[in-house]
Amino acid sequence: MFDGSPTGRDDPPEPPHDDDLELGGPALVIESGKGAGSVVVQDSLPDTMFVFPLQKAVPFPSLMMPLLLDSQAARDIVAKAEAHNGFLFLVLQRDPEVEAAAVDELHEDGVIARIIKVLKLPDGGASAMTQGVRRARRVKVVRDKPHLVVRTRQLVEIPAQGERADSLFRLLQKQLRQLAELHQQLDTGFATALLNVDDPGQLADFTAGIVRRVEDRQRLLAEVDVEKRLELALQFAMAENELAALDQKIQEEIRQKAEKAQKDYFLREQLKIIRRELGEEKDPRAQELQRLEEAIQRAAMPEAALQRAKEELTRLQTTPVESGEYGVIRNYLDWLVTLPWSVSTDDQLDLARAERVLDDDHYGLDEVKQRILEFLAVRKLRPGNQGSILCLAGPPGVGKTSLGRSIARAMGRKFWRFSLGGMRDEAEIKGHRRTYIGALPGRILQGLKACGSNNPVLLLDEVDKLGSDFRGDPSSALLEVLDPEQNHNFQDHYLDVPFDLSKVMFLATANVLSMIPEPLRDRMEILEIPGYLLEEKVQIARRHLLPKQLERHGLTGKYLSIAPSVLKHVAEDYTREAGVRGLDKVIGRLCRKVARQVAEGQKGPGRLSQAEMEQLLGRARFKADERRKQALPGVVQGLAWTPVGGDVLYVEAVASEGKGSLQLTGSLGEVMSESARLALSYLRSRAERFGLDVQKLDACNLHLHFPSGAIKKDGPSAGIAIACAFLSALTGRKAPADLAMTGELTVVGEVLPIGGVREKVLAAKNFGLKRVILPKANEPELLELKPELVEGLEVFFVAHFDEVFEIVFGGGGRVAAVSKSRSKSTAKSKKTTRKVSKSRPSTKSKSPKKPAPEPRAKAKTKPRPSRRR
């Protein structure tokens, strides 16, 4: 049996049963503080007792604490403790989530509590009312099963003495009184109990009732020095006062806002009732219905749309406002009444004014301007003519989108643009059906609503970049929109009534015509916009780009002006493109650098010289390739087409000893690889004609390479250039450095037509070449070009490779050369063009068949340096 004495054995050989425990002892060693000495006092409280763990509550001496006996283990502990000596050791768990805490999960300091009474609850549970008696500390575990029994030592409080203790006591009382006034949750019993506490230690324990954190309450319990406990309690009370003040402030603000909102609501409701009684206000639902009815009458809809609007208005009148269908019907009627069914703008049919507007906005582009003026002339003679759909095709940066805006301004119409790039859902064109949540009309009707007229200019940008997937094919949806025979009865899925689009002028833009589906392309009139010449770029930069950038950067001509000669160097040495977008960026760089100088207080360059330009922009990005100025064996210049314009492409071939193999490099496609093998086969078949030794040819390896190997290349138009490169590498004869060629070669030596003649000729001119070889069948396409595009070029038309061989390696005496140096005045009319065509000597070779579509490079070829002289 345990005697409860500290001199008993620490490790009993066998744990006693609950019935054998003698809970209590006459004498206890009471510790007066951590690290302090100990004294022996007499006390009637037991030192060995059952432990009752607490999850979130901290017990204190002299305070009542109810214990909820919500488990069988808790009821057993209280029953056994009540049967033995009526005392429990109440102690806080370290982790409140643990159900059955072990010894190491309990705090050491707790309270010895007396069980006063066990009460039965209405729900079948039980509760024990206890009162704290004395602080105590666990010193030894007597038994841990089935219930924890420990030996404790009572803690002796160090009394608070002196003026500082008295001051702490008074301050704590003041803080608690203030807290009682601020804290609305504290009842009147708190203030009453506060007035009847005179002991400093009890007041500090009383403060634990208002401390929020359980850990802080445990700190108060473990502190036996009353003065330190008062100081700690004062800190907690002051912090709670600050939080209570902040809570009261926030509650007051919220209360004032709520009262104001409630007051405003009641006043508005009263005002509504007063106005309704006086007849000055109608019901909001009735007002909405009246508004829609008046809007339907003003919209001047066609008969079908008017009938549908009346039906939907009748449905709306019988539909409750709370119903989800009410909002759907109302949105539908809003779209019906806001569409411009009969609203049109007057066309400006003054051709002279329209021509001035087009010339002011764009330099060059004569063919497109003439087509627009023709369209206006027809509209002037026959106002009801529908006209055709125009598609502006050309490389990026040539002004297709801005030209559409100028067309609208010249005609005096509203303008709206939306991009088709990446669009994959046909509902973007024809709208969603009303069965879907959030359904809307298509982009076409949205554009008409934004313009507010039924005859705007709608620009369908990037029509060649439409996509298609499981959601639909937008290009197929455009077939009805862009067909003049069908779009007068266009039916959107959302409206489900016909809408007349015949008055709308549709414009489309594209970079690659072959990417447009053939049915859609067949419905449009294609106007190809070629790249600009160097002189045209200079004029565009002087008239449009430079003034725009000066205004954008807050500059004037006083700070920066650029002479045409300097602009020519900028366009030639810092850009290499068919359009002027890159040139605009370079001019923007110049303006930014000058703007910085002006902002720093400097004067600015004024009229920019070439040296100052090079200093601001740095070294030129594009310079002539010195190595290519000298003709090399095996190197021939070809012409390529890319989506952003034409380009000059070098074809390189070398021969080495081997077994007659052919190696191809430069990311060549299947068609171009076939052209290389075909050219070699043709040369083998005509080896004697071209001075080749067949045995020597069989004993050497040929390597064909196209520079810019990271860029995919494909197409048959490099056939004659590849054959000339092989001949140059095998014979050691050099091809002229000022000559470029393009044409498809057959296995019997015929030269077939190719595509992209305009872009390729322009690339050759910009590159500084003097002579170009083209297939004979492409001669009509060249005659359609403006004289400025071919001025300074000598163009040879060939139908067989023998003619190519004579021009490149034999002096060109047997082939007719056609000079393209014509005056601008004689080339403008078709009659003069036919005369020039007839005056040219023709070759004896038979012309090939109809040109096949030109396969082209899969990506833009890297720009080459210019060689203008």
PDB file of N, CA, C and O in Angstrom, residues 88-149:
ATOM      1  N   LEU A  88      -9.779  15.397  -7.111  1.00  0.00           N
ATOM      2  CA  LEU A  88      -9.215  15.145  -8.446  1.00  0.00           C
ATOM      3  C   LEU A  88      -8.059  16.097  -8.683  1.00  0.00           C
ATOM      4  O   LEU A  88      -8.027  17.213  -8.128  1.00  0.00           O
ATOM      5  N   PHE A  89      -7.134  15.633  -9.548  1.00  0.00           N
ATOM      6  CA  PHE A  89      -6.055  16.526  -9.998  1.00  0.00           C
ATOM      7  C   PHE A  89      -6.400  16.982 -11.408  1.00  0.00           C
ATOM      8  O   PHE A  89      -6.283  16.220 -12.381  1.00  0.00           O
ATOM      9  N   LEU A  90      -6.896  18.217 -11.532  1.00  0.00           N
ATOM     10  CA  LEU A  90      -7.290  18.773 -12.832  1.00  0.00           C
ATOM     11  C   LEU A  90      -6.061  19.382 -13.508  1.00  0.00           C
ATOM     12  O   LEU A  90      -5.388  20.245 -12.933  1.00  0.00           O
ATOM     13  N   VAL A  91      -5.779  18.943 -14.730  1.00  0.00           N
ATOM     14  CA  VAL A  91      -4.581  19.401 -15.437  1.00  0.00           C
ATOM     15  C   VAL A  91      -4.905  19.539 -16.930  1.00  0.00           C
ATOM     16  O   VAL A  91      -5.723  18.796 -17.489  1.00  0.00           O
ATOM     17  N   LEU A  92      -4.305  20.513 -17.603  1.00  0.00           N
ATOM     18  CA  LEU A  92      -4.558  20.833 -19.023  1.00  0.00           C
ATOM     19  C   LEU A  92      -3.712  19.947 -19.926  1.00  0.00           C
ATOM     20  O   LEU A  92      -2.530  19.722 -19.661  1.00  0.00           O
ATOM     21  N   GLN A  93      -4.336  19.452 -21.014  1.00  0.00           N
ATOM     22  CA  GLN A  93      -3.588  18.713 -22.037  1.00  0.00           C
ATOM     23  C   GLN A  93      -2.780  19.684 -22.892  1.00  0.00           C
ATOM     24  O   GLN A  93      -3.190  20.823 -23.136  1.00  0.00           O
ATOM     25  N   ARG A  94      -1.647  19.224 -23.417  1.00  0.00           N
ATOM     26  CA  ARG A  94      -0.851  20.055 -24.346  1.00  0.00           C
ATOM     27  C   ARG A  94      -1.515  20.119 -25.723  1.00  0.00           C
ATOM     28  O   ARG A  94      -1.453  21.150 -26.391  1.00  0.00           O
ATOM     29  N   ASP A  95      -2.124  19.023 -26.175  1.00  0.00           N
ATOM     30  CA  ASP A  95      -2.809  18.982 -27.466  1.00  0.00           C
ATOM     31  C   ASP A  95      -4.295  18.764 -27.206  1.00  0.00           C
ATOM     32  O   ASP A  95      -4.703  17.698 -26.744  1.00  0.00           O
ATOM     33  N   PRO A  96      -5.130  19.744 -27.498  1.00  0.00           N
ATOM     34  CA  PRO A  96      -6.562  19.598 -27.177  1.00  0.00           C
ATOM     35  C   PRO A  96      -7.281  18.578 -28.052  1.00  0.00           C
ATOM     36  O   PRO A  96      -8.405  18.181 -27.733  1.00  0.00           O
ATOM     37  N   GLU A  97      -6.678  18.142 -29.159  1.00  0.00           N
ATOM     38  CA  GLU A  97      -7.351  17.224 -30.065  1.00  0.00           C
ATOM     39  C   GLU A  97      -7.214  15.771 -29.629  1.00  0.00           C
ATOM     40  O   GLU A  97      -7.895  14.901 -30.166  1.00  0.00           O
ATOM     41  N   VAL A  98      -6.304  15.477 -28.709  1.00  0.00           N
ATOM     42  CA  VAL A  98      -6.078  14.093 -28.288  1.00  0.00           C
ATOM     43  C   VAL A  98      -7.192  13.668 -27.349  1.00  0.00           C
ATOM     44  O   VAL A  98      -7.537  14.380 -26.395  1.00  0.00           O
ATOM     45  N   GLU A  99      -7.772  12.475 -27.606  1.00  0.00           N
ATOM     46  CA  GLU A  99      -8.871  11.992 -26.777  1.00  0.00           C
ATOM     47  C   GLU A  99      -8.368  11.437 -25.442  1.00  0.00           C
ATOM     48  O   GLU A  99      -8.824  11.817 -24.377  1.00  0.00           O
ATOM     49  N   ALA A 100      -7.427  10.485 -25.487  1.00  0.00           N
ATOM     50  CA  ALA A 100      -6.869   9.875 -24.270  1.00  0.00           C
ATOM     51  C   ALA A 100      -5.404  10.271 -24.172  1.00  0.00           C
ATOM     52  O   ALA A 100      -4.528   9.650 -24.784  1.00  0.00           O
ATOM     53  N   ALA A 101      -5.125  11.342 -23.429  1.00  0.00           N
ATOM     54  CA  ALA A 101      -3.777  11.883 -23.368  1.00  0.00           C
ATOM     55  C   ALA A 101      -2.908  11.034 -22.450  1.00  0.00           C
ATOM     56  O   ALA A 101      -3.334  10.583 -21.382  1.00  0.00           O
ATOM     57  N   ALA A 102      -1.655  10.831 -22.883  1.00  0.00           N
ATOM     58  CA  ALA A 102      -0.681  10.130 -22.041  1.00  0.00           C
ATOM     59  C   ALA A 102      -0.085  11.112 -21.033  1.00  0.00           C
ATOM     60  O   ALA A 102      -0.389  12.320 -21.037  1.00  0.00           O
ATOM     61  N   VAL A 103       0.800  10.599 -20.187  1.00  0.00           N
ATOM     62  CA  VAL A 103       1.376  11.433 -19.136  1.00  0.00           C
ATOM     63  C   VAL A 103       2.206  12.561 -19.720  1.00  0.00           C
ATOM     64  O   VAL A 103       2.129  13.715 -19.270  1.00  0.00           O
ATOM     65  N   ASP A 104       3.012  12.251 -20.744  1.00  0.00           N
ATOM     66  CA  ASP A 104       3.885  13.284 -21.300  1.00  0.00           C
ATOM     67  C   ASP A 104       3.117  14.311 -22.113  1.00  0.00           C
ATOM     68  O   ASP A 104       3.684  15.309 -22.542  1.00  0.00           O
ATOM     69  N   GLU A 105       1.833  14.077 -22.383  1.00  0.00           N
ATOM     70  CA  GLU A 105       1.017  15.043 -23.118  1.00  0.00           C
ATOM     71  C   GLU A 105       0.233  15.958 -22.183  1.00  0.00           C
ATOM     72  O   GLU A 105      -0.614  16.726 -22.633  1.00  0.00           O
ATOM     73  N   LEU A 106       0.505  15.902 -20.867  1.00  0.00           N
ATOM     74  CA  LEU A 106      -0.166  16.743 -19.883  1.00  0.00           C
ATOM     75  C   LEU A 106       0.827  17.741 -19.294  1.00  0.00           C
ATOM     76  O   LEU A 106       2.022  17.451 -19.178  1.00  0.00           O
ATOM     77  N   HIS A 107       0.330  18.910 -18.938  1.00  0.00           N
ATOM     78  CA  HIS A 107       1.164  19.875 -18.238  1.00  0.00           C
ATOM     79  C   HIS A 107       1.467  19.350 -16.827  1.00  0.00           C
ATOM     80  O   HIS A 107       0.689  18.568 -16.244  1.00  0.00           O
ATOM     81  N   GLU A 108       2.573  19.784 -16.245  1.00  0.00           N
ATOM     82  CA  GLU A 108       2.949  19.342 -14.894  1.00  0.00           C
ATOM     83  C   GLU A 108       2.128  20.047 -13.815  1.00  0.00           C
ATOM     84  O   GLU A 108       1.819  19.471 -12.778  1.00  0.00           O
ATOM     85  N   ASP A 109       1.796  21.324 -14.050  1.00  0.00           N
ATOM     86  CA  ASP A 109       1.095  22.117 -13.048  1.00  0.00           C
ATOM     87  C   ASP A 109      -0.401  22.040 -13.257  1.00  0.00           C
ATOM     88  O   ASP A 109      -0.883  22.184 -14.400  1.00  0.00           O
ATOM     89  N   GLY A 110      -1.146  21.817 -12.173  1.00  0.00           N
ATOM     90  CA  GLY A 110      -2.589  21.771 -12.219  1.00  0.00           C
ATOM     91  C   GLY A 110      -3.187  22.249 -10.906  1.00  0.00           C
ATOM     92  O   GLY A 110      -2.554  22.986 -10.136  1.00  0.00           O
ATOM     93  N   VAL A 111      -4.403  21.821 -10.650  1.00  0.00           N
ATOM     94  CA  VAL A 111      -5.132  22.253  -9.452  1.00  0.00           C
ATOM     95  C   VAL A 111      -5.760  21.024  -8.800  1.00  0.00           C
ATOM     96  O   VAL A 111      -6.359  20.181  -9.486  1.00  0.00           O
ATOM     97  N   ILE A 112      -5.615  20.929  -7.499  1.00  0.00           N
ATOM     98  CA  ILE A 112      -6.339  19.921  -6.713  1.00  0.00           C
ATOM     99  C   ILE A 112      -7.746  20.452  -6.489  1.00  0.00           C
ATOM    100  O   ILE A 112      -7.936  21.540  -5.928  1.00  0.00           O
ATOM    101  N   ALA A 113      -8.728  19.695  -6.964  1.00  0.00           N
ATOM    102  CA  ALA A 113     -10.132  20.141  -6.914  1.00  0.00           C
ATOM    103  C   ALA A 113     -10.952  19.143  -6.116  1.00  0.00           C
ATOM    104  O   ALA A 113     -10.741  17.925  -6.173  1.00  0.00           O
ATOM    105  N   ARG A 114     -11.919  19.676  -5.396  1.00  0.00           N
ATOM    106  CA  ARG A 114     -12.828  18.850  -4.605  1.00  0.00           C
ATOM    107  C   ARG A 114     -14.105  18.618  -5.403  1.00  0.00           C
ATOM    108  O   ARG A 114     -14.664  19.554  -5.986  1.00  0.00           O
ATOM    109  N   ILE A 115     -14.556  17.372  -5.427  1.00  0.00           N
ATOM    110  CA  ILE A 115     -15.801  17.045  -6.128  1.00  0.00           C
ATOM    111  C   ILE A 115     -16.952  17.413  -5.205  1.00  0.00           C
ATOM    112  O   ILE A 115     -17.108  16.843  -4.110  1.00  0.00           O
ATOM    113  N   ILE A 116     -17.768  18.363  -5.638  1.00  0.00           N
ATOM    114  CA  ILE A 116     -18.876  18.824  -4.805  1.00  0.00           C
ATOM    115  C   ILE A 116     -20.122  17.991  -5.053  1.00  0.00           C
ATOM    116  O   ILE A 116     -20.767  17.500  -4.113  1.00  0.00           O
ATOM    117  N   LYS A 117     -20.463  17.781  -6.334  1.00  0.00           N
ATOM    118  CA  LYS A 117     -21.678  17.045  -6.612  1.00  0.00           C
ATOM    119  C   LYS A 117     -21.637  16.555  -8.051  1.00  0.00           C
ATOM    120  O   LYS A 117     -21.075  17.217  -8.934  1.00  0.00           O
ATOM    121  N   VAL A 118     -22.230  15.400  -8.283  1.00  0.00           N
ATOM    122  CA  VAL A 118     -22.373  14.852  -9.631  1.00  0.00           C
ATOM    123  C   VAL A 118     -23.832  14.973 -10.030  1.00  0.00           C
ATOM    124  O   VAL A 118     -24.729  14.517  -9.286  1.00  0.00           O
ATOM    125  N   LEU A 119     -24.077  15.629 -11.175  1.00  0.00           N
ATOM    126  CA  LEU A 119     -25.435  15.904 -11.634  1.00  0.00           C
ATOM    127  C   LEU A 119     -25.741  15.078 -12.873  1.00  0.00           C
ATOM    128  O   LEU A 119     -24.875  14.857 -13.725  1.00  0.00           O
ATOM    129  N   LYS A 120     -26.998  14.623 -12.967  1.00  0.00           N
ATOM    130  CA  LYS A 120     -27.454  13.946 -14.172  1.00  0.00           C
ATOM    131  C   LYS A 120     -28.105  14.965 -15.106  1.00  0.00           C
ATOM    132  O   LYS A 120     -28.881  15.810 -14.662  1.00  0.00           O
ATOM    133  N   LEU A 121     -27.809  14.846 -16.388  1.00  0.00           N
ATOM    134  CA  LEU A 121     -28.318  15.779 -17.394  1.00  0.00           C
ATOM    135  C   LEU A 121     -29.519  15.187 -18.112  1.00  0.00           C
ATOM    136  O   LEU A 121     -29.681  13.953 -18.160  1.00  0.00           O
ATOM    137  N   PRO A 122     -30.382  16.032 -18.688  1.00  0.00           N
ATOM    138  CA  PRO A 122     -31.598  15.523 -19.363  1.00  0.00           C
ATOM    139  C   PRO A 122     -31.294  14.608 -20.540  1.00  0.00           C
ATOM    140  O   PRO A 122     -32.109  13.739 -20.875  1.00  0.00           O
ATOM    141  N   ASP A 123     -30.165  14.809 -21.215  1.00  0.00           N
ATOM    142  CA  ASP A 123     -29.850  13.984 -22.377  1.00  0.00           C
ATOM    143  C   ASP A 123     -29.271  12.626 -22.003  1.00  0.00           C
ATOM    144  O   ASP A 123     -28.805  11.868 -22.858  1.00  0.00           O
ATOM    145  N   GLY A 124     -29.223  12.291 -20.724  1.00  0.00           N
ATOM    146  CA  GLY A 124     -28.688  11.020 -20.294  1.00  0.00           C
ATOM    147  C   GLY A 124     -27.241  11.083 -19.864  1.00  0.00           C
ATOM    148  O   GLY A 124     -26.705  10.109 -19.320  1.00  0.00           O
ATOM    149  N   GLY A 125     -26.589  12.201 -20.048  1.00  0.00           N
ATOM    150  CA  GLY A 125     -25.204  12.353 -19.655  1.00  0.00           C
ATOM    151  C   GLY A 125     -25.087  12.768 -18.198  1.00  0.00           C
ATOM    152  O   GLY A 125     -26.063  12.790 -17.435  1.00  0.00           O
ATOM    153  N   ALA A 126     -23.859  13.129 -17.811  1.00  0.00           N
ATOM    154  CA  ALA A 126     -23.621  13.516 -16.419  1.00  0.00           C
ATOM    155  C   ALA A 126     -22.611  14.642 -16.385  1.00  0.00           C
ATOM    156  O   ALA A 126     -21.830  14.850 -17.326  1.00  0.00           O
ATOM    157  N   SER A 127     -22.624  15.408 -15.291  1.00  0.00           N
ATOM    158  CA  SER A 127     -21.707  16.527 -15.105  1.00  0.00           C
ATOM    159  C   SER A 127     -21.321  16.575 -13.638  1.00  0.00           C
ATOM    160  O   SER A 127     -22.159  16.351 -12.750  1.00  0.00           O
ATOM    161  N   ALA A 128     -20.041  16.851 -13.398  1.00  0.00           N
ATOM    162  CA  ALA A 128     -19.544  16.943 -12.025  1.00  0.00           C
ATOM    163  C   ALA A 128     -19.166  18.384 -11.730  1.00  0.00           C
ATOM    164  O   ALA A 128     -18.444  19.023 -12.505  1.00  0.00           O
ATOM    165  N   MET A 129     -19.657  18.914 -10.612  1.00  0.00           N
ATOM    166  CA  MET A 129     -19.317  20.267 -10.190  1.00  0.00           C
ATOM    167  C   MET A 129     -18.138  20.174  -9.224  1.00  0.00           C
ATOM    168  O   MET A 129     -18.209  19.473  -8.211  1.00  0.00           O
ATOM    169  N   THR A 130     -17.042  20.859  -9.551  1.00  0.00           N
ATOM    170  CA  THR A 130     -15.833  20.827  -8.732  1.00  0.00           C
ATOM    171  C   THR A 130     -15.436  22.234  -8.348  1.00  0.00           C
ATOM    172  O   THR A 130     -15.830  23.207  -9.000  1.00  0.00           O
ATOM    173  N   GLN A 131     -14.620  22.320  -7.281  1.00  0.00           N
ATOM    174  CA  GLN A 131     -14.089  23.611  -6.838  1.00  0.00           C
ATOM    175  C   GLN A 131     -12.591  23.451  -6.611  1.00  0.00           C
ATOM    176  O   GLN A 131     -12.143  22.534  -5.919  1.00  0.00           O
ATOM    177  N   GLY A 132     -11.832  24.371  -7.233  1.00  0.00           N
ATOM    178  CA  GLY A 132     -10.385  24.334  -7.071  1.00  0.00           C
ATOM    179  C   GLY A 132      -9.976  24.677  -5.649  1.00  0.00           C
ATOM    180  O   GLY A 132     -10.525  25.593  -5.029  1.00  0.00           O
ATOM    181  N   VAL A 133      -8.966  23.923  -5.150  1.00  0.00           N
ATOM    182  CA  VAL A 133      -8.534  24.120  -3.770  1.00  0.00           C
ATOM    183  C   VAL A 133      -7.119  24.671  -3.723  1.00  0.00           C
ATOM    184  O   VAL A 133      -6.859  25.686  -3.081  1.00  0.00           O
ATOM    185  N   ARG A 134      -6.186  24.028  -4.367  1.00  0.00           N
ATOM    186  CA  ARG A 134      -4.787  24.426  -4.221  1.00  0.00           C
ATOM    187  C   ARG A 134      -4.031  24.101  -5.501  1.00  0.00           C
ATOM    188  O   ARG A 134      -4.294  23.090  -6.154  1.00  0.00           O
ATOM    189  N   ARG A 135      -3.076  24.992  -5.860  1.00  0.00           N
ATOM    190  CA  ARG A 135      -2.163  24.684  -6.961  1.00  0.00           C
ATOM    191  C   ARG A 135      -1.278  23.504  -6.564  1.00  0.00           C
ATOM    192  O   ARG A 135      -0.865  23.382  -5.408  1.00  0.00           O
ATOM    193  N   ALA A 136      -0.947  22.649  -7.549  1.00  0.00           N
ATOM    194  CA  ALA A 136      -0.101  21.494  -7.271  1.00  0.00           C
ATOM    195  C   ALA A 136       0.686  21.142  -8.531  1.00  0.00           C
ATOM    196  O   ALA A 136       0.328  21.539  -9.648  1.00  0.00           O
ATOM    197  N   ARG A 137       1.735  20.345  -8.310  1.00  0.00           N
ATOM    198  CA  ARG A 137       2.601  19.914  -9.412  1.00  0.00           C
ATOM    199  C   ARG A 137       2.773  18.401  -9.347  1.00  0.00           C
ATOM    200  O   ARG A 137       2.941  17.834  -8.265  1.00  0.00           O
ATOM    201  N   ARG A 138       2.696  17.774 -10.480  1.00  0.00           N
ATOM    202  CA  ARG A 138       2.903  16.341 -10.543  1.00  0.00           C
ATOM    203  C   ARG A 138       4.369  16.027 -10.288  1.00  0.00           C
ATOM    204  O   ARG A 138       5.259  16.600 -10.921  1.00  0.00           O
ATOM    205  N   VAL A 139       4.625  15.079  -9.357  1.00  0.00           N
ATOM    206  CA  VAL A 139       6.006  14.699  -9.054  1.00  0.00           C
ATOM    207  C   VAL A 139       6.285  13.252  -9.413  1.00  0.00           C
ATOM    208  O   VAL A 139       7.446  12.847  -9.565  1.00  0.00           O
ATOM    209  N   LYS A 140       5.207  12.424  -9.511  1.00  0.00           N
ATOM    210  CA  LYS A 140       5.455  11.016  -9.786  1.00  0.00           C
ATOM    211  C   LYS A 140       4.165  10.389 -10.298  1.00  0.00           C
ATOM    212  O   LYS A 140       3.067  10.730  -9.848  1.00  0.00           O
ATOM    213  N   VAL A 141       4.351   9.464 -11.224  1.00  0.00           N
ATOM    214  CA  VAL A 141       3.224   8.692 -11.730  1.00  0.00           C
ATOM    215  C   VAL A 141       3.125   7.420 -10.895  1.00  0.00           C
ATOM    216  O   VAL A 141       4.046   6.597 -10.847  1.00  0.00           O
ATOM    217  N   VAL A 142       2.001   7.262 -10.219  1.00  0.00           N
ATOM    218  CA  VAL A 142       1.793   6.068  -9.402  1.00  0.00           C
ATOM    219  C   VAL A 142       1.277   4.924 -10.268  1.00  0.00           C
ATOM    220  O   VAL A 142       1.739   3.778 -10.162  1.00  0.00           O
ATOM    221  N   ARG A 143       0.346   5.207 -11.153  1.00  0.00           N
ATOM    222  CA  ARG A 143      -0.218   4.169 -12.012  1.00  0.00           C
ATOM    223  C   ARG A 143      -0.826   4.848 -13.239  1.00  0.00           C
ATOM    224  O   ARG A 143      -1.376   5.962 -13.141  1.00  0.00           O
ATOM    225  N   ASP A 144      -0.729   4.219 -14.397  1.00  0.00           N
ATOM    226  CA  ASP A 144      -1.286   4.805 -15.608  1.00  0.00           C
ATOM    227  C   ASP A 144      -2.421   3.968 -16.190  1.00  0.00           C
ATOM    228  O   ASP A 144      -3.034   4.373 -17.181  1.00  0.00           O
ATOM    229  N   LYS A 145      -2.721   2.805 -15.670  1.00  0.00           N
ATOM    230  CA  LYS A 145      -3.816   1.979 -16.154  1.00  0.00           C
ATOM    231  C   LYS A 145      -4.574   1.396 -14.979  1.00  0.00           C
ATOM    232  O   LYS A 145      -3.959   1.046 -13.949  1.00  0.00           O
ATOM    233  N   PRO A 146      -5.872   1.266 -15.084  1.00  0.00           N
ATOM    234  CA  PRO A 146      -6.730   1.702 -16.200  1.00  0.00           C
ATOM    235  C   PRO A 146      -6.923   3.202 -16.249  1.00  0.00           C
ATOM    236  O   PRO A 146      -7.310   3.753 -17.257  1.00  0.00           O
ATOM    237  N   HIS A 147      -6.675   3.899 -15.104  1.00  0.00           N
ATOM    238  CA  HIS A 147      -6.764   5.359 -15.059  1.00  0.00           C
ATOM    239  C   HIS A 147      -5.506   5.900 -14.412  1.00  0.00           C
ATOM    240  O   HIS A 147      -4.906   5.254 -13.537  1.00  0.00           O
ATOM    241  N   LEU A 148      -5.140   7.106 -14.841  1.00  0.00           N
ATOM    242  CA  LEU A 148      -3.900   7.705 -14.395  1.00  0.00           C
ATOM    243  C   LEU A 148      -4.022   8.186 -12.948  1.00  0.00           C
ATOM    244  O   LEU A 148      -4.942   8.936 -12.602  1.00  0.00           O
ATOM    245  N   VAL A 149      -3.055   7.740 -12.087  1.00  0.00           N
ATOM    246  CA  VAL A 149      -2.967   8.173 -10.690  1.00  0.00           C
ATOM    247  C   VAL A 149      -1.568   8.734 -10.490  1.00  0.00           C
ATOM    248  O   VAL A 149      -0.581   8.103 -10.861  1.00  0.00           O
TER     249      VAL A 149
END
